[in-house]
PDB file of C-alpha atoms and ligand atoms in Angstrom:
ATOM      1  CA  MET M   1       0.024   0.004   0.005  1.00  0.00           C
ATOM      2  CA  LYS M   2       2.829   2.404   0.869  1.00  0.00           C
ATOM      3  CA  GLN M   3       4.281   1.876  -2.638  1.00  0.00           C
ATOM      4  CA  ASP M   4       0.858   2.517  -4.229  1.00  0.00           C
ATOM      5  CA  LEU M   5       0.432   5.668  -2.135  1.00  0.00           C
ATOM      6  CA  ARG M   6       3.708   7.029  -3.305  1.00  0.00           C
ATOM      7  CA  LYS M   7       2.536   6.718  -6.945  1.00  0.00           C
ATOM      8  CA  ILE M   8      -0.891   8.148  -6.143  1.00  0.00           C
ATOM      9  CA  GLN M   9       0.571  11.175  -4.468  1.00  0.00           C
ATOM     10  CA  LEU M  10       2.623  12.008  -7.564  1.00  0.00           C
ATOM     11  CA  ALA M  11      -0.588  12.474  -9.546  1.00  0.00           C
ATOM     12  CA  GLU M  12      -1.498  16.026 -10.487  1.00  0.00           C
ATOM     13  CA  LYS M  13      -4.801  15.763  -8.669  1.00  0.00           C
ATOM     14  CA  VAL M  14      -5.714  13.412  -5.813  1.00  0.00           C
ATOM     15  CA  ILE M  15      -9.332  12.683  -4.875  1.00  0.00           C
ATOM     16  CA  VAL M  16     -10.086  10.593  -1.772  1.00  0.00           C
ATOM     17  CA  GLU M  17     -13.460   9.263  -0.706  1.00  0.00           C
ATOM     18  CA  LEU M  18     -13.789   8.147   2.926  1.00  0.00           C
ATOM     19  CA  GLY M  19     -16.342   5.456   3.842  1.00  0.00           C
ATOM     20  CA  MET M  20     -17.148   4.969   0.187  1.00  0.00           C
ATOM     21  CA  GLY M  21     -19.604   2.096   0.714  1.00  0.00           C
ATOM     22  CA  ASP M  22     -20.096   0.134  -2.532  1.00  0.00           C
ATOM     23  CA  GLY M  23     -18.329   2.729  -4.693  1.00  0.00           C
ATOM     24  CA  ARG M  24     -21.246   4.385  -6.510  1.00  0.00           C
ATOM     25  CA  VAL M  25     -20.135   7.922  -5.639  1.00  0.00           C
ATOM     26  CA  LEU M  26     -16.522   7.108  -6.496  1.00  0.00           C
ATOM     27  CA  GLN M  27     -17.706   5.830  -9.899  1.00  0.00           C
ATOM     28  CA  ARG M  28     -19.602   9.083 -10.372  1.00  0.00           C
ATOM     29  CA  LEU M  29     -16.468  11.103  -9.496  1.00  0.00           C
ATOM     30  CA  VAL M  30     -14.468   9.192 -12.070  1.00  0.00           C
ATOM     31  CA  GLU M  31     -17.141  10.025 -14.645  1.00  0.00           C
ATOM     32  CA  GLU M  32     -17.223  13.665 -13.578  1.00  0.00           C
ATOM     33  CA  TYR M  33     -13.505  14.025 -14.325  1.00  0.00           C
ATOM     34  CA  SER M  34     -14.171  11.987 -17.499  1.00  0.00           C
ATOM     35  CA  GLY M  35     -11.288   9.616 -17.183  1.00  0.00           C
ATOM     36  CA  ASP M  36      -8.700  12.395 -16.758  1.00  0.00           C
ATOM     37  CA  ARG M  37      -5.437  10.460 -16.444  1.00  0.00           C
ATOM     38  CA  SER M  38      -3.803  13.097 -14.254  1.00  0.00           C
ATOM     39  CA  VAL M  39      -6.324  12.343 -11.494  1.00  0.00           C
ATOM     40  CA  ALA M  40      -5.718   9.596  -8.941  1.00  0.00           C
ATOM     41  CA  TYR M  41      -8.700   8.385  -6.932  1.00  0.00           C
ATOM     42  CA  VAL M  42      -8.626   6.541  -3.618  1.00  0.00           C
ATOM     43  CA  GLY M  43     -11.665   5.045  -1.964  1.00  0.00           C
ATOM     44  CA  ILE M  44     -11.390   3.773   1.580  1.00  0.00           C
ATOM     45  CA  GLU M  45     -13.949   1.553   3.267  1.00  0.00           C
ATOM     46  CA  LYS M  46     -13.603  -0.652   6.352  1.00  0.00           C
ATOM     47  CA  ASP M  47     -16.329  -3.132   5.381  1.00  0.00           C
ATOM     48  CA  LYS M  48     -14.745  -5.838   3.246  1.00  0.00           C
ATOM     49  CA  ILE M  49     -17.908  -6.827   1.406  1.00  0.00           C
ATOM     50  CA  LEU M  50     -18.593  -3.211   0.375  1.00  0.00           C
ATOM     51  CA  ALA M  51     -14.913  -2.654  -0.564  1.00  0.00           C
ATOM     52  CA  ASP M  52     -15.075  -5.745  -2.783  1.00  0.00           C
ATOM     53  CA  GLN M  53     -18.265  -4.471  -4.423  1.00  0.00           C
ATOM     54  CA  ALA M  54     -16.600  -1.117  -5.052  1.00  0.00           C
ATOM     55  CA  ARG M  55     -13.626  -2.874  -6.629  1.00  0.00           C
ATOM     56  CA  MET M  56     -15.937  -4.662  -9.070  1.00  0.00           C
ATOM     57  CA  ARG M  57     -17.834  -1.449  -9.827  1.00  0.00           C
ATOM     58  CA  VAL M  58     -14.949   1.016 -10.291  1.00  0.00           C
ATOM     59  CA  ASN M  59     -12.301  -0.841 -12.205  1.00  0.00           C
ATOM     60  CA  SER M  60      -9.906   1.711 -13.591  1.00  0.00           C
ATOM     61  CA  GLN M  61      -6.124   2.050 -13.526  1.00  0.00           C
ATOM     62  CA  ASN M  62      -5.975   5.282 -11.578  1.00  0.00           C
ATOM     63  CA  VAL M  63      -8.515   4.149  -8.928  1.00  0.00           C
ATOM     64  CA  SER M  64      -7.327   2.484  -5.713  1.00  0.00           C
ATOM     65  CA  ILE M  65      -9.832   0.835  -3.400  1.00  0.00           C
ATOM     66  CA  VAL M  66      -8.562   0.224   0.082  1.00  0.00           C
ATOM     67  CA  ASN M  67     -10.286  -2.006   2.601  1.00  0.00           C
ATOM     68  CA  SER M  68      -9.159  -0.429   5.881  1.00  0.00           C
ATOM     69  CA  MET M  69      -9.898   2.202   8.472  1.00  0.00           C
ATOM     70  CA  PHE M  70      -9.499   5.567   6.778  1.00  0.00           C
ATOM     71  CA  GLU M  71      -7.571   7.094   9.711  1.00  0.00           C
ATOM     72  CA  GLN M  72      -4.882   4.435   9.257  1.00  0.00           C
ATOM     73  CA  ILE M  73      -4.536   5.110   5.549  1.00  0.00           C
ATOM     74  CA  LEU M  74      -4.810   8.910   5.620  1.00  0.00           C
ATOM     75  CA  ILE M  75      -1.864   9.127   7.998  1.00  0.00           C
ATOM     76  CA  LEU M  76       0.331   7.557   5.307  1.00  0.00           C
ATOM     77  CA  PHE M  77      -0.312  10.380   2.852  1.00  0.00           C
ATOM     78  CA  TYR M  78       2.182  13.236   2.497  1.00  0.00           C
ATOM     79  CA  ASP M  79       1.019  16.511   4.013  1.00  0.00           C
ATOM     80  CA  GLN M  80      -0.783  18.868   1.616  1.00  0.00           C
ATOM     81  CA  CYS M  81      -1.248  16.336  -1.168  1.00  0.00           C
ATOM     82  CA  ILE M  82      -5.039  15.840  -1.466  1.00  0.00           C
ATOM     83  CA  ASP M  83      -7.188  18.093  -3.679  1.00  0.00           C
ATOM     84  CA  LEU M  84     -10.605  16.754  -2.655  1.00  0.00           C
ATOM     85  CA  VAL M  85     -11.820  14.706   0.289  1.00  0.00           C
ATOM     86  CA  VAL M  86     -15.359  13.435  -0.075  1.00  0.00           C
ATOM     87  CA  MET M  87     -17.545  11.995   2.723  1.00  0.00           C
ATOM     88  CA  VAL M  88     -21.071  11.016   1.828  1.00  0.00           C
ATOM     89  CA  LEU M  89     -23.251  10.352   4.876  1.00  0.00           C
ATOM     90  CA  PRO M  90     -20.456   9.716   7.338  1.00  0.00           C
ATOM     91  CA  ASP M  91     -21.268   7.574  10.388  1.00  0.00           C
ATOM     92  CA  PRO M  92     -22.500   9.569  13.427  1.00  0.00           C
ATOM     93  CA  ASP M  93     -19.108   9.063  15.118  1.00  0.00           C
ATOM     94  CA  TYR M  94     -17.688  11.432  12.505  1.00  0.00           C
ATOM     95  CA  ILE M  95     -20.367  14.135  12.335  1.00  0.00           C
ATOM     96  CA  ASP M  96     -22.903  14.082  15.167  1.00  0.00           C
ATOM     97  CA  PRO M  97     -22.744  17.017  17.601  1.00  0.00           C
ATOM     98  CA  VAL M  98     -22.731  14.547  20.522  1.00  0.00           C
ATOM     99  CA  HIS M  99     -19.490  13.075  19.281  1.00  0.00           C
ATOM    100  CA  HIS M 100     -17.964  16.428  18.416  1.00  0.00           C
ATOM    101  CA  GLU M 101     -15.038  16.105  20.821  1.00  0.00           C
ATOM    102  CA  LYS M 102     -14.173  12.718  19.394  1.00  0.00           C
ATOM    103  CA  TRP M 103     -14.211  13.765  15.740  1.00  0.00           C
ATOM    104  CA  SER M 104     -12.627  17.208  16.062  1.00  0.00           C
ATOM    105  CA  PRO M 105      -8.956  16.094  15.741  1.00  0.00           C
ATOM    106  CA  PHE M 106      -9.845  13.892  12.790  1.00  0.00           C
ATOM    107  CA  TYR M 107     -10.881  16.931  10.725  1.00  0.00           C
ATOM    108  CA  GLY M 108      -8.939  19.713  12.466  1.00  0.00           C
ATOM    109  CA  GLN M 109      -5.595  17.879  12.415  1.00  0.00           C
ATOM    110  CA  LEU M 110      -5.552  14.834  10.147  1.00  0.00           C
ATOM    111  CA  ILE M 111      -7.670  16.013   7.137  1.00  0.00           C
ATOM    112  CA  HIS M 112      -6.535  19.603   7.550  1.00  0.00           C
ATOM    113  CA  SER M 113      -2.872  18.584   7.234  1.00  0.00           C
ATOM    114  CA  LYS M 114      -3.432  16.280   4.236  1.00  0.00           C
ATOM    115  CA  LEU M 115      -5.431  18.742   2.121  1.00  0.00           C
ATOM    116  CA  LYS M 116      -3.640  21.089  -0.233  1.00  0.00           C
ATOM    117  CA  ASP M 117      -4.043  24.780   0.630  1.00  0.00           C
ATOM    118  CA  LEU M 118      -6.820  25.148  -1.943  1.00  0.00           C
ATOM    119  CA  GLY M 119      -8.131  21.597  -1.355  1.00  0.00           C
ATOM    120  CA  VAL M 120     -11.775  20.967  -0.650  1.00  0.00           C
ATOM    121  CA  LEU M 121     -13.498  18.898   2.017  1.00  0.00           C
ATOM    122  CA  LYS M 122     -16.962  17.943   0.719  1.00  0.00           C
ATOM    123  CA  ILE M 123     -19.372  16.541   3.300  1.00  0.00           C
ATOM    124  CA  VAL M 124     -22.885  15.338   2.524  1.00  0.00           C
ATOM    125  CA  THR M 125     -24.751  14.763   5.727  1.00  0.00           C
ATOM    126  CA  GLU M 126     -28.273  14.221   7.041  1.00  0.00           C
ATOM    127  CA  ILE M 127     -30.233  16.509   9.325  1.00  0.00           C
ATOM    128  CA  ILE M 128     -32.694  14.750  11.578  1.00  0.00           C
ATOM    129  CA  ASP M 129     -35.076  16.037  14.270  1.00  0.00           C
ATOM    130  CA  ASP M 130     -34.240  14.696  17.773  1.00  0.00           C
ATOM    131  CA  LEU M 131     -37.774  13.390  18.126  1.00  0.00           C
ATOM    132  CA  LEU M 132     -37.808  11.968  14.629  1.00  0.00           C
ATOM    133  CA  GLU M 133     -40.513  14.479  13.648  1.00  0.00           C
ATOM    134  CA  PRO M 134     -40.411  16.105  10.197  1.00  0.00           C
ATOM    135  CA  VAL M 135     -37.397  18.412  10.078  1.00  0.00           C
ATOM    136  CA  SER M 136     -38.573  22.040  10.250  1.00  0.00           C
ATOM    137  CA  ASP M 137     -36.708  24.810   8.443  1.00  0.00           C
ATOM    138  CA  VAL M 138     -35.585  26.149  11.853  1.00  0.00           C
ATOM    139  CA  THR M 139     -34.139  22.791  12.972  1.00  0.00           C
ATOM    140  CA  TYR M 140     -32.493  22.386   9.570  1.00  0.00           C
ATOM    141  CA  SER M 141     -30.783  25.755   9.570  1.00  0.00           C
ATOM    142  CA  THR M 142     -29.854  25.576  13.260  1.00  0.00           C
ATOM    143  CA  GLN M 143     -28.061  22.249  12.714  1.00  0.00           C
ATOM    144  CA  VAL M 144     -26.455  23.286   9.446  1.00  0.00           C
ATOM    145  CA  ASN M 145     -25.183  26.549  11.010  1.00  0.00           C
ATOM    146  CA  TRP M 146     -23.815  24.538  13.974  1.00  0.00           C
ATOM    147  CA  LEU M 147     -21.838  22.353  11.559  1.00  0.00           C
ATOM    148  CA  ILE M 148     -20.516  25.394   9.667  1.00  0.00           C
ATOM    149  CA  ASP M 149     -19.364  26.981  12.973  1.00  0.00           C
ATOM    150  CA  ALA M 150     -17.855  23.708  14.222  1.00  0.00           C
ATOM    151  CA  PHE M 151     -15.828  23.294  11.013  1.00  0.00           C
ATOM    152  CA  PHE M 152     -14.796  26.941  11.085  1.00  0.00           C
ATOM    153  CA  ASN M 153     -13.369  26.392  14.583  1.00  0.00           C
ATOM    154  CA  LEU M 154     -11.457  23.383  13.200  1.00  0.00           C
ATOM    155  CA  GLY M 155      -9.789  25.514  10.522  1.00  0.00           C
ATOM    156  CA  PHE M 156     -12.199  25.296   7.596  1.00  0.00           C
ATOM    157  CA  ARG M 157     -14.129  28.075   5.812  1.00  0.00           C
ATOM    158  CA  LEU M 158     -17.405  27.365   4.085  1.00  0.00           C
ATOM    159  CA  LEU M 159     -17.037  27.538   0.313  1.00  0.00           C
ATOM    160  CA  THR M 160     -20.541  26.462  -0.729  1.00  0.00           C
ATOM    161  CA  LYS M 161     -23.670  25.104   0.896  1.00  0.00           C
ATOM    162  CA  LYS M 162     -26.320  23.228  -1.048  1.00  0.00           C
ATOM    163  CA  ASP M 163     -29.601  21.863   0.306  1.00  0.00           C
ATOM    164  CA  GLY M 164     -29.671  18.147  -0.483  1.00  0.00           C
ATOM    165  CA  PRO M 165     -27.004  15.868  -1.949  1.00  0.00           C
ATOM    166  CA  PRO M 166     -25.087  16.778  -5.099  1.00  0.00           C
ATOM    167  CA  LEU M 167     -27.200  16.378  -8.241  1.00  0.00           C
ATOM    168  CA  GLY M 168     -26.962  12.947  -9.835  1.00  0.00           C
ATOM    169  CA  TYR M 169     -25.236  11.261  -6.900  1.00  0.00           C
ATOM    170  CA  THR M 170     -26.565   7.892  -5.746  1.00  0.00           C
ATOM    171  CA  SER M 171     -25.337   5.607  -2.976  1.00  0.00           C
ATOM    172  CA  LEU M 172     -26.783   2.933  -0.707  1.00  0.00           C
ATOM    173  CA  TYR M 173     -27.510   5.475   2.039  1.00  0.00           C
ATOM    174  CA  LEU M 174     -28.463   8.410  -0.207  1.00  0.00           C
ATOM    175  CA  ASP M 175     -31.130   6.231  -1.769  1.00  0.00           C
ATOM    176  CA  LYS M 176     -32.303   4.967   1.649  1.00  0.00           C
ATOM    177  CA  PHE M 177     -32.515   8.508   3.051  1.00  0.00           C
ATOM    178  CA  ARG M 178     -34.202   9.928  -0.055  1.00  0.00           C
ATOM    179  CA  ALA M 179     -37.155   7.657   0.689  1.00  0.00           C
ATOM    180  CA  ASP M 180     -38.036   9.761   3.774  1.00  0.00           C
ATOM    181  CA  PRO M 181     -37.479  13.373   2.717  1.00  0.00           C
ATOM    182  CA  GLN M 182     -39.663  14.848   5.508  1.00  0.00           C
ATOM    183  CA  ARG M 183     -37.776  13.273   8.390  1.00  0.00           C
ATOM    184  CA  ILE M 184     -34.337  13.128   6.782  1.00  0.00           C
ATOM    185  CA  ARG M 185     -33.111  16.258   5.061  1.00  0.00           C
ATOM    186  CA  MET M 186     -29.629  16.386   3.617  1.00  0.00           C
ATOM    187  CA  VAL M 187     -27.082  19.125   3.042  1.00  0.00           C
ATOM    188  CA  THR M 188     -23.846  19.328   1.073  1.00  0.00           C
ATOM    189  CA  LEU M 189     -21.118  21.490   2.573  1.00  0.00           C
ATOM    190  CA  ASP M 190     -17.877  22.261   0.724  1.00  0.00           C
ATOM    191  CA  PHE M 191     -15.118  23.604   2.968  1.00  0.00           C
ATOM    192  CA  VAL M 192     -11.662  24.972   2.200  1.00  0.00           C
ATOM    193  CA  LYS M 193      -8.833  25.477   4.642  1.00  0.00           C
ATOM    194  CA  ARG M 194      -8.795  28.888   6.228  1.00  0.00           C
ATOM    195  CA  ASN M 195      -5.821  30.762   7.560  1.00  0.00           C
ATOM    196  CA  LYS M 196      -5.787  29.774  11.211  1.00  0.00           C
ATOM    197  CA  SER M 197      -3.921  32.940  12.295  1.00  0.00           C
ATOM    198  CA  PRO M 198      -5.961  35.074  14.767  1.00  0.00           C
ATOM    199  CA  LEU M 199      -8.298  37.616  13.296  1.00  0.00           C
ATOM    200  CA  PRO M 200      -7.214  41.282  13.673  1.00  0.00           C
ATOM    201  CA  ILE M 201      -9.077  43.092  16.451  1.00  0.00           C
TER     202      ILE M 201
HETATM  203  C1  LIG D   1     -23.466   5.624   6.620  1.00  0.00           C
HETATM  204  S1  LIG D   1     -22.402   4.672   5.613  1.00  0.00           S
HETATM  205  C2  LIG D   1     -22.271   5.599   4.126  1.00  0.00           C
HETATM  206  C3  LIG D   1     -21.713   4.771   3.051  1.00  0.00           C
HETATM  207  C4  LIG D   1     -21.704   5.443   1.675  1.00  0.00           C
HETATM  208  N1  LIG D   1     -20.919   6.668   1.688  1.00  0.00           N
HETATM  209  C5  LIG D   1     -23.105   5.720   1.238  1.00  0.00           C
HETATM  210  O1  LIG D   1     -23.488   6.875   1.076  1.00  0.00           O
HETATM  211  O2  LIG D   1     -23.833   4.732   1.020  1.00  0.00           O
HETATM  212  C6  LIG D   1     -20.778   5.017   6.361  1.00  0.00           C
HETATM  213  C7  LIG D   1     -19.717   4.101   5.772  1.00  0.00           C
HETATM  214  O3  LIG D   1     -18.474   4.500   6.327  1.00  0.00           O
HETATM  215  C8  LIG D   1     -17.759   3.325   6.632  1.00  0.00           C
HETATM  216  N2  LIG D   1     -16.814   3.650   7.721  1.00  0.00           N
HETATM  217  C9  LIG D   1     -17.149   4.158   8.936  1.00  0.00           C
HETATM  218  N3  LIG D   1     -16.080   4.438   9.640  1.00  0.00           N
HETATM  219  C10 LIG D   1     -15.012   4.113   8.873  1.00  0.00           C
HETATM  220  C11 LIG D   1     -13.586   4.179   9.058  1.00  0.00           C
HETATM  221  N4  LIG D   1     -13.083   4.632  10.179  1.00  0.00           N
HETATM  222  N5  LIG D   1     -12.808   3.791   8.051  1.00  0.00           N
HETATM  223  C12 LIG D   1     -13.346   3.293   6.881  1.00  0.00           C
HETATM  224  N6  LIG D   1     -14.683   3.203   6.654  1.00  0.00           N
HETATM  225  C13 LIG D   1     -15.499   3.643   7.625  1.00  0.00           C
HETATM  226  C14 LIG D   1     -18.825   2.280   7.024  1.00  0.00           C
HETATM  227  O4  LIG D   1     -18.373   0.955   6.907  1.00  0.00           O
HETATM  228  C15 LIG D   1     -19.939   2.658   6.080  1.00  0.00           C
HETATM  229  O5  LIG D   1     -19.813   1.915   4.846  1.00  0.00           O
END
């Protein structure tokens, strides 16, 4: 893997999907960049069955599918070498406010250090009402704004915010969540690294 990573990191552009499931989004990303040979793609998934399905689905020379914990693989990347990190519906351990303390170093240190200066962290996540009622506009914007603030404090500036998942994306969980649009709303947040130096008074 270390050998492969060295090659991947020499590519002009590096795109990494974390928790890629069965690889549908990764396949879509490869199509989006229309087979551009200067792009290297890495999909990381801890579930072996899903990683094997992704390998069957996205079979291209510049795509590497890794069956492992993404923390253990990301740490092997050189600093400032990734152009785009994509997370589609990350597990609650990596996005829920109740686990904020646990996931902060993952984004604020690990991902922050591996992204290029103009690199993008794209997160598609779900917004759910605590009582599993339909998600009101107030609940939706309160939770989305909380995420934007939390990522700002971890060193990321919001680049774009889109209600719902990116157009044309499908995945196991996107399709599951789309079936209940009242109680599960989704948002796509693109972040870039911000200058962490203190703001002038
Ligand atoms: C909610 S699912 C979303 C899967 C896929 N992105 C989708 O939209 O269908 C979260 C995925 O992340 C994977 N995952 C969670 N933590 C992980 C970790 N630390 N390293 C690698 N994969 C992880 C899980 O196995 C699962 O497939």
